[in-house]
Short mmCIF file of C-alpha atoms and ligand atoms in Angstrom, two decimals:
data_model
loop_
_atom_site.label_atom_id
_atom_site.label_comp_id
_atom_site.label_asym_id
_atom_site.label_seq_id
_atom_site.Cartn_x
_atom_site.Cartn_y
_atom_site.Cartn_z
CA UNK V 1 -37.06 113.20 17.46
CA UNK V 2 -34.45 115.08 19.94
CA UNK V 3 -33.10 117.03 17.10
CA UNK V 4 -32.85 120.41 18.26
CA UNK V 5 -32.50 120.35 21.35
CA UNK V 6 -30.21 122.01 23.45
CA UNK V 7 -26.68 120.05 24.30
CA UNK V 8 -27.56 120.67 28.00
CA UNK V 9 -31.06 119.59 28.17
CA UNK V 10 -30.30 116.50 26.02
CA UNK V 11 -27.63 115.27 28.61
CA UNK V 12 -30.20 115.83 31.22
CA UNK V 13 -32.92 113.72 29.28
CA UNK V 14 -30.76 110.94 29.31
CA UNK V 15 -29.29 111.10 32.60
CA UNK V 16 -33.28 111.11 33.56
CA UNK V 17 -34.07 108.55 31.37
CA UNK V 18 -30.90 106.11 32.51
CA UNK V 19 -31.91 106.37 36.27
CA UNK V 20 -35.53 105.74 35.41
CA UNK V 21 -34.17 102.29 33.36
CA UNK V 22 -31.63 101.75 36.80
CA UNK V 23 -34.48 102.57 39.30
CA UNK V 24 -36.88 99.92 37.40
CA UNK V 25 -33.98 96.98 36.98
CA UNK V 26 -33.14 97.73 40.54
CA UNK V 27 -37.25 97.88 42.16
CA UNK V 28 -38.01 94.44 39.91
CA UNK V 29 -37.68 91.74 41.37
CA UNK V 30 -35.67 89.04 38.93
CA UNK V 31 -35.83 85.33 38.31
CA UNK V 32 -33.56 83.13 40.06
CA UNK V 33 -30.08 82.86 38.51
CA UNK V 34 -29.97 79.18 36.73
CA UNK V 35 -34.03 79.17 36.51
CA UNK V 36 -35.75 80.22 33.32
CA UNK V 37 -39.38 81.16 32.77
CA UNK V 38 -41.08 79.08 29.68
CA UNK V 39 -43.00 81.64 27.51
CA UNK V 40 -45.90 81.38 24.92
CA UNK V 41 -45.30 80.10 22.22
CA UNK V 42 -42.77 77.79 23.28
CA UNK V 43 -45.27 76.51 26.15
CA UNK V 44 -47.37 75.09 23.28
CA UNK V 45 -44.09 73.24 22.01
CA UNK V 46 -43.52 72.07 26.04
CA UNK V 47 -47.49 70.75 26.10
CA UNK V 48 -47.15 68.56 22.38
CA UNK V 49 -43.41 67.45 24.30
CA UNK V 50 -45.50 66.16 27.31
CA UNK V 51 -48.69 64.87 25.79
CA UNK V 52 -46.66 62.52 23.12
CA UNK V 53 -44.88 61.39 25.89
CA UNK V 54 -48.05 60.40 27.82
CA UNK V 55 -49.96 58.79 25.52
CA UNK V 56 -46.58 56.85 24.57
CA UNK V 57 -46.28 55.56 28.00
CA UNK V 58 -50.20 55.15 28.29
CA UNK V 59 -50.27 52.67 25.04
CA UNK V 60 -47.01 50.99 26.98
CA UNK V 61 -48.92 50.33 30.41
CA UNK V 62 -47.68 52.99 32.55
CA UNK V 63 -49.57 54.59 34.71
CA UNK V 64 -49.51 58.01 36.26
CA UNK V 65 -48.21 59.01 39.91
CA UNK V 66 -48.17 62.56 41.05
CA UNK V 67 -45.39 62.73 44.09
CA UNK V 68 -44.11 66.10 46.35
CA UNK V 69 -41.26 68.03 44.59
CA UNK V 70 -39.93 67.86 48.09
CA UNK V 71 -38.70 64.78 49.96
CA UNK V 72 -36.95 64.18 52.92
CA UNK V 73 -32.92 64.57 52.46
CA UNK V 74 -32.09 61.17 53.56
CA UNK V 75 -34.34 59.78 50.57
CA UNK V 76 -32.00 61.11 47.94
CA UNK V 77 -28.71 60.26 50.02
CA UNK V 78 -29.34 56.77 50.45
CA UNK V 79 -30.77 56.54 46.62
CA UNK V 80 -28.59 58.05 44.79
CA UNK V 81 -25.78 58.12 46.71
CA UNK V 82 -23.65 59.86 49.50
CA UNK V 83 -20.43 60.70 47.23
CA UNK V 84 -22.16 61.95 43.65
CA UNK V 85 -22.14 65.30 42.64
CA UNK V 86 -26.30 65.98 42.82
CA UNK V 87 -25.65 64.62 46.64
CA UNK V 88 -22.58 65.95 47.51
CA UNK V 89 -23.30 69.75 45.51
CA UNK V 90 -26.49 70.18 43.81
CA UNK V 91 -29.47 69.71 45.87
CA UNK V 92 -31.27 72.12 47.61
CA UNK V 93 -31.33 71.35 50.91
CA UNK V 94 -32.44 73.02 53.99
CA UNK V 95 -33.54 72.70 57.16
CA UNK V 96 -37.10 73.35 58.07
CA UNK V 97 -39.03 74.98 61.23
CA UNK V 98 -39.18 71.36 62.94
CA UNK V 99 -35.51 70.96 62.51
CA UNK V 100 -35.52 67.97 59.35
CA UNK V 101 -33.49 68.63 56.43
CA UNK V 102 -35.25 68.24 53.50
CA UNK V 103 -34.36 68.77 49.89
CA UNK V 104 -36.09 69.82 46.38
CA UNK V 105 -35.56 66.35 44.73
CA UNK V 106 -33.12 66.10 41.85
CA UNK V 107 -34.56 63.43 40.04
CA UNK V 108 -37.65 61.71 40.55
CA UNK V 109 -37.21 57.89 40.57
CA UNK V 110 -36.08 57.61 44.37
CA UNK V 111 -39.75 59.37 45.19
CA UNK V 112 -41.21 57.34 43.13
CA UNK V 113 -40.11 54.10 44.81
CA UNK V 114 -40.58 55.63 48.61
CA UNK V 115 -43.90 56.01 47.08
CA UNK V 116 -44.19 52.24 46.08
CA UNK V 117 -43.09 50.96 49.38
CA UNK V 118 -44.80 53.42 51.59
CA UNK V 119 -48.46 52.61 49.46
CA UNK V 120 -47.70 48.62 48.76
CA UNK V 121 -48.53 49.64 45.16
CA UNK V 122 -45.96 46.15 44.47
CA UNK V 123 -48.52 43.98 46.37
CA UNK V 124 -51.26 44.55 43.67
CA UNK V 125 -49.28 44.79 40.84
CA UNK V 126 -46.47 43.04 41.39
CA UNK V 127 -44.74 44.21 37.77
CA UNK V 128 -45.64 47.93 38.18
CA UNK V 129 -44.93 50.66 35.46
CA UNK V 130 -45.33 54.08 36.02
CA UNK V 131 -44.52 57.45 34.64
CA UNK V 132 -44.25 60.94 36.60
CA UNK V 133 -43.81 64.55 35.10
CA UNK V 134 -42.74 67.36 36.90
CA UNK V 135 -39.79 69.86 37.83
CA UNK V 136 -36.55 68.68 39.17
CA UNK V 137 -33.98 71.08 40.99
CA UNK V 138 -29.90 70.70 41.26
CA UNK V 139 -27.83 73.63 41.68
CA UNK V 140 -25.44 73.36 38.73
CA UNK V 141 -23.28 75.42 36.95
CA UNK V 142 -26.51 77.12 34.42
CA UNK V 143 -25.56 77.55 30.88
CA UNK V 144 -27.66 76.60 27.58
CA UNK V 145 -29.80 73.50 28.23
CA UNK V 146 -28.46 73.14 31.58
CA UNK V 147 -30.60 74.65 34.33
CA UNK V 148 -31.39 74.54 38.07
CA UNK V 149 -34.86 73.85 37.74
CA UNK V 150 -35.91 71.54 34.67
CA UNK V 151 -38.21 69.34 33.92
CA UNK V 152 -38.45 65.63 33.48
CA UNK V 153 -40.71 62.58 31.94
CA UNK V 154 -39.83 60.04 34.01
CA UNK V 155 -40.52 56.21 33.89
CA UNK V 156 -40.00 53.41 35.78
CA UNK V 157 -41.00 49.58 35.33
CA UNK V 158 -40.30 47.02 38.86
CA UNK V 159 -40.36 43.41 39.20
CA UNK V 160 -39.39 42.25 36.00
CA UNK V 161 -35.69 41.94 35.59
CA UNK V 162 -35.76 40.09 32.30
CA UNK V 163 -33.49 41.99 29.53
CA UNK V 164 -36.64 42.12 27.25
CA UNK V 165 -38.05 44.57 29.76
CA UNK V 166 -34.25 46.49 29.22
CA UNK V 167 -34.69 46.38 25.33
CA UNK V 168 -38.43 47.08 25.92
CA UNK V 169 -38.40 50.51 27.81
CA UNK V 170 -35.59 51.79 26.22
CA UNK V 171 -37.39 51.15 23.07
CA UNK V 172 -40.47 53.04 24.55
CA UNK V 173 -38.00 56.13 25.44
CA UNK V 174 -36.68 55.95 21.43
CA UNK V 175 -40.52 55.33 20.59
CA UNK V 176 -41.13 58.92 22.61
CA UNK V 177 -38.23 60.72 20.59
CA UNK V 178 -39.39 59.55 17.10
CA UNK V 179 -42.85 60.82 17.78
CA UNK V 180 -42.18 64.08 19.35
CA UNK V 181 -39.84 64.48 15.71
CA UNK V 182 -36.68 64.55 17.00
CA UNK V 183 -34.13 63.63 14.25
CA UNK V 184 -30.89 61.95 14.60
CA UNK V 185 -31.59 60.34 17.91
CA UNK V 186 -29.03 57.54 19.12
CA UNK V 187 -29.61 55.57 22.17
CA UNK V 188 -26.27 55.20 24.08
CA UNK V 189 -25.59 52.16 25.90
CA UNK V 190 -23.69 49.80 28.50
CA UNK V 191 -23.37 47.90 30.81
CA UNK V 192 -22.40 48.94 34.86
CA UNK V 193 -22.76 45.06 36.08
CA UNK V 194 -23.97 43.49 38.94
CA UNK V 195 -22.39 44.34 42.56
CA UNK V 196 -19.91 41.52 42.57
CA UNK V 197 -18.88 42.83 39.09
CA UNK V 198 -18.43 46.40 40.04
CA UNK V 199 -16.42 45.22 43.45
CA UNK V 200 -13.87 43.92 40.96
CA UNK V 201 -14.06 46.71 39.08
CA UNK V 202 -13.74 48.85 41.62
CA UNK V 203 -10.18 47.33 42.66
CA UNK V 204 -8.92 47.35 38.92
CA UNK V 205 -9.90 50.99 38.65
CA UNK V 206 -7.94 51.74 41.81
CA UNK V 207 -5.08 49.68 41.10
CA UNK V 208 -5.09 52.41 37.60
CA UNK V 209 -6.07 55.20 39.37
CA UNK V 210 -3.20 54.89 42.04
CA UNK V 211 -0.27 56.00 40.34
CA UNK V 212 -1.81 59.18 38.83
CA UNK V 213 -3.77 60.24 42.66
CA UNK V 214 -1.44 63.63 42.26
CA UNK V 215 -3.03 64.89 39.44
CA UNK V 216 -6.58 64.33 39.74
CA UNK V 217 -8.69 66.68 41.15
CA UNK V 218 -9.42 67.03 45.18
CA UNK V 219 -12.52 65.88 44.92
CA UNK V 220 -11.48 62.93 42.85
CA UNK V 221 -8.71 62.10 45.45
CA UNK V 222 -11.38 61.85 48.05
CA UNK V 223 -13.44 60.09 45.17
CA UNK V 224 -10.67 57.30 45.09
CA UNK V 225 -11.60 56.26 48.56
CA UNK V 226 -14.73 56.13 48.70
CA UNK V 227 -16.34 55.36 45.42
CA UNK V 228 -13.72 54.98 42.99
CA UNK V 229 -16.54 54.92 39.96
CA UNK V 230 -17.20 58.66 39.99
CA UNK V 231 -13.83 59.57 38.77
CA UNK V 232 -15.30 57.89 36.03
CA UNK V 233 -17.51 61.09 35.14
CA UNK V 234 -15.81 63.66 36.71
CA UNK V 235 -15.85 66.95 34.36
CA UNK V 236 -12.27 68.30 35.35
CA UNK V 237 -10.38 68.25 31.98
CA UNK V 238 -7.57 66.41 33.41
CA UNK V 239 -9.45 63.69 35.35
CA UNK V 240 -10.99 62.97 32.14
CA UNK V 241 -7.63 62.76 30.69
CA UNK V 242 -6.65 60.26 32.89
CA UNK V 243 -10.28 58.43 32.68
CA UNK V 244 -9.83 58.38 29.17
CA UNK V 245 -7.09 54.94 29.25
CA UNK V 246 -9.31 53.67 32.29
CA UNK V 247 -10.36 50.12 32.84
CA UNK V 248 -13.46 49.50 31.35
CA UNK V 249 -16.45 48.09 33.59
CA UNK V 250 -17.76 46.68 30.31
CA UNK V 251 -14.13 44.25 30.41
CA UNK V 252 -14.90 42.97 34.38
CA UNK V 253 -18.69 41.65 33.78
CA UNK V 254 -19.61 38.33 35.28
CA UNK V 255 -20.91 35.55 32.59
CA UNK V 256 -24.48 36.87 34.06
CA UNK V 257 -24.29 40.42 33.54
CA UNK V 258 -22.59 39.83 30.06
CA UNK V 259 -25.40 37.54 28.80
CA UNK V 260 -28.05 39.97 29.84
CA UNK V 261 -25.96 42.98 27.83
CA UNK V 262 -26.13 40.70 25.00
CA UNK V 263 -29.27 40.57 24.93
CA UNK V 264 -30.39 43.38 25.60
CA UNK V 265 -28.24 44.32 22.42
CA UNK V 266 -30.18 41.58 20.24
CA UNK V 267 -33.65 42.74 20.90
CA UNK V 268 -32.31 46.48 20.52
CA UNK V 269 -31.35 45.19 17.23
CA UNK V 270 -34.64 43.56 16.15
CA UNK V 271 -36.63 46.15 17.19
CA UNK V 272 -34.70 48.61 15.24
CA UNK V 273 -33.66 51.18 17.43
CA UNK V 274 -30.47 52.60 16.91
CA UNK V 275 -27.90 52.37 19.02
CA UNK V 276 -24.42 52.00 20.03
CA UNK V 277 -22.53 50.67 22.76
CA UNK V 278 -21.00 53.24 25.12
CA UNK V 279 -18.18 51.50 27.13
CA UNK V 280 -17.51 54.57 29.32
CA UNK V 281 -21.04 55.72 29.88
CA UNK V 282 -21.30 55.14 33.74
CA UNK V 283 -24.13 58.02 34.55
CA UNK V 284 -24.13 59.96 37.47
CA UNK V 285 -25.87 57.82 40.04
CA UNK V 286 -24.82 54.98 42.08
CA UNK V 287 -28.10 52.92 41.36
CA UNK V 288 -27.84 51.64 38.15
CA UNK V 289 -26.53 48.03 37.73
CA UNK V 290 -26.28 46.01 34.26
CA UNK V 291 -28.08 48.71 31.42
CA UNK V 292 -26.90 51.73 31.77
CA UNK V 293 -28.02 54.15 28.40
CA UNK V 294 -28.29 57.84 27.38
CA UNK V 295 -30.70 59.03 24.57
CA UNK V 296 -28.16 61.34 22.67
CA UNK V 297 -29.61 64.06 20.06
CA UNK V 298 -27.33 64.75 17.81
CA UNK V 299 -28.68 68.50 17.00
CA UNK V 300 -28.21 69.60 20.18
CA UNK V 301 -24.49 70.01 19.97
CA UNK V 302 -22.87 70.39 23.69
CA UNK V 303 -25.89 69.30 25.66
CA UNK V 304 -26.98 66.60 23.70
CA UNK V 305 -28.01 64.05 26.10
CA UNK V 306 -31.54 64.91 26.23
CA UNK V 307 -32.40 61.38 28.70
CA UNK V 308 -30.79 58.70 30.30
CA UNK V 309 -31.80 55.77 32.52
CA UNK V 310 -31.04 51.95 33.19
CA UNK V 311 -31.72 49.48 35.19
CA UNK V 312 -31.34 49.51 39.51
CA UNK V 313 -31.67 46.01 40.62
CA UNK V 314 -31.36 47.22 44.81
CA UNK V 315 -32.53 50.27 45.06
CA UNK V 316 -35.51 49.60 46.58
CA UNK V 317 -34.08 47.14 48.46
CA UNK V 318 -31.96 49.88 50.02
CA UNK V 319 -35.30 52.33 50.06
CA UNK V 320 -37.25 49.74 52.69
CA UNK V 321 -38.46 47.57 50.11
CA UNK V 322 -39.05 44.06 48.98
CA UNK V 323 -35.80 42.47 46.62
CA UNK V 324 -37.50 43.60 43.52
CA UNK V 325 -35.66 44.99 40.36
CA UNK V 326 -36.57 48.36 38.34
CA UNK V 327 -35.55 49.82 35.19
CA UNK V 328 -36.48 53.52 34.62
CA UNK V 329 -35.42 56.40 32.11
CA UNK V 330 -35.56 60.45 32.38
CA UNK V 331 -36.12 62.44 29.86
CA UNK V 332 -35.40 66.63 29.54
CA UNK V 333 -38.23 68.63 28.46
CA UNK V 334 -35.82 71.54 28.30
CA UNK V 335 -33.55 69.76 26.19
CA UNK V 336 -35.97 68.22 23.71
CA UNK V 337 -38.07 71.58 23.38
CA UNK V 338 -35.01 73.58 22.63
CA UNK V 339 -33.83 70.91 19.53
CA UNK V 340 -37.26 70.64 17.70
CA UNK V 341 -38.60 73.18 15.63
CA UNK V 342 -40.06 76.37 17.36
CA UNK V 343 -42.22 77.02 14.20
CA UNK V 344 -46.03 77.93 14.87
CA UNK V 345 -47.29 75.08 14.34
CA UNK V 346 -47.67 74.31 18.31
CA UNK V 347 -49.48 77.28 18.42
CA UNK V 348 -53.37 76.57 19.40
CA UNK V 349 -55.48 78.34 16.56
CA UNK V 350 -57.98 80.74 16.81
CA UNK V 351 -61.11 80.02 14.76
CA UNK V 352 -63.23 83.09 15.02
CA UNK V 353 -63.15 86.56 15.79
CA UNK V 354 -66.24 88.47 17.06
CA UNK V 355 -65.93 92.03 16.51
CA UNK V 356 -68.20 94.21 18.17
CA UNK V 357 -69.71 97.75 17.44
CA UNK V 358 -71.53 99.68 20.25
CA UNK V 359 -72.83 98.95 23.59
CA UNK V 360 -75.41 96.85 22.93
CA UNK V 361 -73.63 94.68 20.73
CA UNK V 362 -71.47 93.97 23.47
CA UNK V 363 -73.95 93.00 25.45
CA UNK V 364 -75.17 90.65 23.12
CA UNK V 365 -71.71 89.70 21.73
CA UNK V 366 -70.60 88.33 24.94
CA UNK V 367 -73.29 85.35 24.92
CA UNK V 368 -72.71 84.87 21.27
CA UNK V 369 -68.67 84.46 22.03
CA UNK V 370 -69.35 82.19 24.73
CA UNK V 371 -72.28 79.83 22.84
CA UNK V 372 -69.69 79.52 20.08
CA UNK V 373 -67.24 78.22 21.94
CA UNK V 374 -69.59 75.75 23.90
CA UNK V 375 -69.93 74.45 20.05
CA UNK V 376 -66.35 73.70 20.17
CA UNK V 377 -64.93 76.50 17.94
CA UNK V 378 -61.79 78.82 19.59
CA UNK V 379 -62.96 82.48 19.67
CA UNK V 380 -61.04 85.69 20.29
CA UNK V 381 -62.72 89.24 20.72
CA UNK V 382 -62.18 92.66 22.77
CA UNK V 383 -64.88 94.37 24.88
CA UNK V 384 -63.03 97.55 25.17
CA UNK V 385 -64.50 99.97 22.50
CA UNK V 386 -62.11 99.32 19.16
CA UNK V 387 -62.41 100.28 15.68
CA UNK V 388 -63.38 97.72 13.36
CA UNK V 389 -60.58 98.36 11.66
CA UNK V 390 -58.36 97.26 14.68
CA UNK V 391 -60.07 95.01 14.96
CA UNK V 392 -60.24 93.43 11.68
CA UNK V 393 -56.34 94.14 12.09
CA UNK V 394 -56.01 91.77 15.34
CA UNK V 395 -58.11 88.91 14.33
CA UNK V 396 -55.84 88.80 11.16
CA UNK V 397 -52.67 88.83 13.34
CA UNK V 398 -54.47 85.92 15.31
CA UNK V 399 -55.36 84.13 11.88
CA UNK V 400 -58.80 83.43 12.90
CA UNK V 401 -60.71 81.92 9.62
CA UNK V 402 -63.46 84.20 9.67
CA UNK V 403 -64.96 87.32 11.69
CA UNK V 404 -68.21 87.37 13.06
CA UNK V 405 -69.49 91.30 12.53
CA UNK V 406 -71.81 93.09 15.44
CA UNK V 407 -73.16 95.84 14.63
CA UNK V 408 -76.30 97.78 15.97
CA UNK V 409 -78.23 97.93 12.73
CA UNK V 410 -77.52 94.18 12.00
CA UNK V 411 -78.51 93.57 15.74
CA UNK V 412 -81.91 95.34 15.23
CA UNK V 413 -82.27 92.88 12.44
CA UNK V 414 -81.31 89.80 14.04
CA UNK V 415 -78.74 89.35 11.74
CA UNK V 416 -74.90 89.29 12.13
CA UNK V 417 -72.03 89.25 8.98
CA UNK V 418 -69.70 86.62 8.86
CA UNK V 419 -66.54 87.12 6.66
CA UNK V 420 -64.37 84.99 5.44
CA UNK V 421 -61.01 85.81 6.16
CA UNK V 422 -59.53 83.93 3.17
CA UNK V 423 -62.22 84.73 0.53
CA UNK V 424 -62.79 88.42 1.94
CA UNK V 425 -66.46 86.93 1.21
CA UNK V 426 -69.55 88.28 3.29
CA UNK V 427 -72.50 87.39 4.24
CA UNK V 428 -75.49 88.35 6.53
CA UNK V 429 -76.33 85.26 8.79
CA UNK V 430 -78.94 85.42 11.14
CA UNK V 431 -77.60 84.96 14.55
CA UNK V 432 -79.65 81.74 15.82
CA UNK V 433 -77.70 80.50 12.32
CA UNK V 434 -74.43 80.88 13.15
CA UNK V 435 -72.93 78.01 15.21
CA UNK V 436 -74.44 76.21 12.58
CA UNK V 437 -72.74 78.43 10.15
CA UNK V 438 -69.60 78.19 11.32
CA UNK V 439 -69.32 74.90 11.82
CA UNK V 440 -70.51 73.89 8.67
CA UNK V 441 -67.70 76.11 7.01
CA UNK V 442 -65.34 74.36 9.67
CA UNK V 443 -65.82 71.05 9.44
P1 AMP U 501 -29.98 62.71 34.47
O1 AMP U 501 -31.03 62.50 35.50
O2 AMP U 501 -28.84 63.56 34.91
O3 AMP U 501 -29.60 61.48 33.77
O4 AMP U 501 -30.70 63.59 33.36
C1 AMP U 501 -31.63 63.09 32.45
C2 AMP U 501 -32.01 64.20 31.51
O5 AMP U 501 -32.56 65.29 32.25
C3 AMP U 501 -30.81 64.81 30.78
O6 AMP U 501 -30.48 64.08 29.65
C4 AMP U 501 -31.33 66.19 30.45
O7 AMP U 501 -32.18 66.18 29.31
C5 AMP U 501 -32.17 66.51 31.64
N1 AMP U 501 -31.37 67.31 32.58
C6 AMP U 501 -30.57 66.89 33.58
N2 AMP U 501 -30.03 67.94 34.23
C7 AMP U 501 -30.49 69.04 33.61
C8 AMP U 501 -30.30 70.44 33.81
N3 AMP U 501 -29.55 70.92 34.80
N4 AMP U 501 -30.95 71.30 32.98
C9 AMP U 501 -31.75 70.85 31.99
N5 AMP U 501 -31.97 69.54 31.76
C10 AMP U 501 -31.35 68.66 32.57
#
């Protein structure tokens, strides 16, 4: 195209064309670094994610709650804990015009409970299960599958600390994964104990810990103190290193918390659900006591935990509550989208097309488009003046089944031609016929 052109005028068209590129990059305003936009199609594959999910959790007995994306900082530093890394360096947190800090939440189940406590929900249902979906936000490092806002299914089931309810939900969270299609899903597992357990723990893991303080990480030093346990999954290659000959929780349980792991284990087993048993899988929050699991795809390469939960036997003691247990699982819509296949099938079809010729087949086209669709049928069409060659053309790109034809001469008749896209068959229907029509060629 720029052949011919002189040397001179060529430099000049692209030094005009670069600034034009640098002035538009530089007037747009750009997404958030570590948040990602979710486009068509892949919303489509997001929506079947979310609604196998629901009606999962709706044939298990959970319920919906809706809660603010926003909470009050102290929520999420006396739930999940002062010295974790979503506490101590991932949540947005800031103060607002009345002086309270508040923070976008990075995970949903302390909101939930404040929820439970501040509505009674445990005084009329004293086992309560319920599910939330929504966007969570923690400032980490972004990279594939990992970003600062994702989104989460989350559910939770109080008052009912028997490990049947353990083998139970996780089974519902497997239950989730097998529907949605996801192959080679393993449920991780283990068990964190009790509180006396982990306060013997805690000393053996110090007593390892001690002699190699120099090398670990500053933060881990610091870690050593006060909450010895998150060395455990820090992501500094040598802390790991030194994590990798730890102590293992899984050695220090009581007879209690050991019985319950067991049988956990036994109904995993009978229920089929594959798993195995994760002795270093410690999660990165400081509520979880006894089951501890991940829900590990194995597709996904690097980030393949696409959910994790377990069980939090004093959280909501700790949140204002009554003494009532919970067990509760996230899973990553990100994550799960991203490892199943992007193929059209998510894609909503379009039925018909209703192409239009003229002015006054417009006008009549529009109530025709809209009385189909009150039938139930998906229709596409353009008002702006188009060939019908375009737009035979577009409603083949949309793969609509047939094409209902508006012209003015068929209009005078009362008539309209409906072709079949597959058959390249016509035929003239008369237009109080075709809902009928159509959905006798549909159904
Ligand atoms: P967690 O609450 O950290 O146990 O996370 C549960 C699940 O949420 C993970 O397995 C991921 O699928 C998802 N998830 C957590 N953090 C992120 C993130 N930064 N970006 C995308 N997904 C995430």
């Amino acid at each position: 195209m720029l052949d011919g052109i002189a040397p001179d005028r060529l430099k000049y068209f692209v030094y005009v064309q670069r600034r034009r590129a640098r002035d538009t990059r530089d007037y747009m305003i750009q997404l958030i670094k570590g948040f990602h936009d979710v486009l068509p199609p892949e919303t489509a594959k997001w929506r079947f994610v979310i609604e196998t999910a629901r009606e999962n959790l709706v044939r298990c007995g959970f319920r919906e709650i809706i809660i603010p994306v926003m909470e009050k900082t102290e929520l999420f530093r006396r739930g999940i804990g002062e010295v974790t890394d979503i506490v101590e360096k991932e949540m947005y947190t800031f103060t607002d015009r009345s002086g309270e800090s508040l923070s976008l939440r990075p995970e949903a189940t302390a909101g939930i409970l404040r929820a439970v406590v501040e509505h009674s929900l445990l005084r009329r249902d004293p086992v309560l299960k319920l599910f939330s979906i929504g966007p969570m936000f923690r400032r980490e490092r972004p990279s594939k599958g990992r970003y600062r806002q994702f989104y989460q299914i989350n559910a939770e089931v109080l008052g009912d600390d028997h490990p049947l309810t353990d083998a139970d939900t996780i089974a519902a969270a497997y239950q989730i994964m097998a529907d949605i299609g996801a192959k080679s899903v393993i449920m991780e597992i283990n068990s964190v104990g009790c509180r006396s357990c982990r306060t013997a723990y805690r000393e053996a893991l110090r007593s390892y810990l001690a002699p190699h303080l120099p090398r670990l990480c500053a933060d881990c030093r610091r870690r050593y103190d006060l909450n010895p346990l998150r060395v455990l999954d820090c992501k500094q290659e040598e802390c790991r290193e030194i994590c990798a000959t730890a102590p293992l929780i899984i050695d220090h349980l009581d007879a209690s918390c050991r019985e319950h792991f067991v049988q956990v284990q036994q109904a995993l087993s009978a229920l089929e659900v594959p798993y195995r048993v994760e002795p270093r899988l410690v999660r990165g929050l400081d509520y979880y006591t006894r089951t501890a699991f991940e829900i590990i795809h194995d597709e996904l390469g690097r980030s393949k935990a696409v959910g994790g939960g377990g069980r939090y036997d004093s959280l909501l003691r700790e949140l204002g509550g009554d003494d009532v247990s919970g067990i509760g699982f996230a899973i990553g819509i990100d994550r799960i989208a991203m490892g199943i296949d992007g193929g059209g099938s998510y894609e909503p079809h379009v039925d018909v097309y209703v192409a239009m010729l003229g002015d006054n087949a417009r006008e009549q086209g529009i109530k025709l488009v809209h009385s189909i669709r009150r039938s139930g049928l998906s229709v596409e069409t353009r008002y702006s003046p188009m060939s019908l060659k375009s737009q035979m053309k577009l409603a083949d790109k949309l793969g609509c089944k047939k094409v209902v034809m508006l012209g003015e001469d068929e209009l005078a008749k009362g008539e309209a031609t409906v072709r079949n896209m597959e058959t390249k068959e016509q035929f003239s229907v008369r237009i109080e016929d075709i809902i009928r029509y159509l959905q006798g060629e549909h159904s």
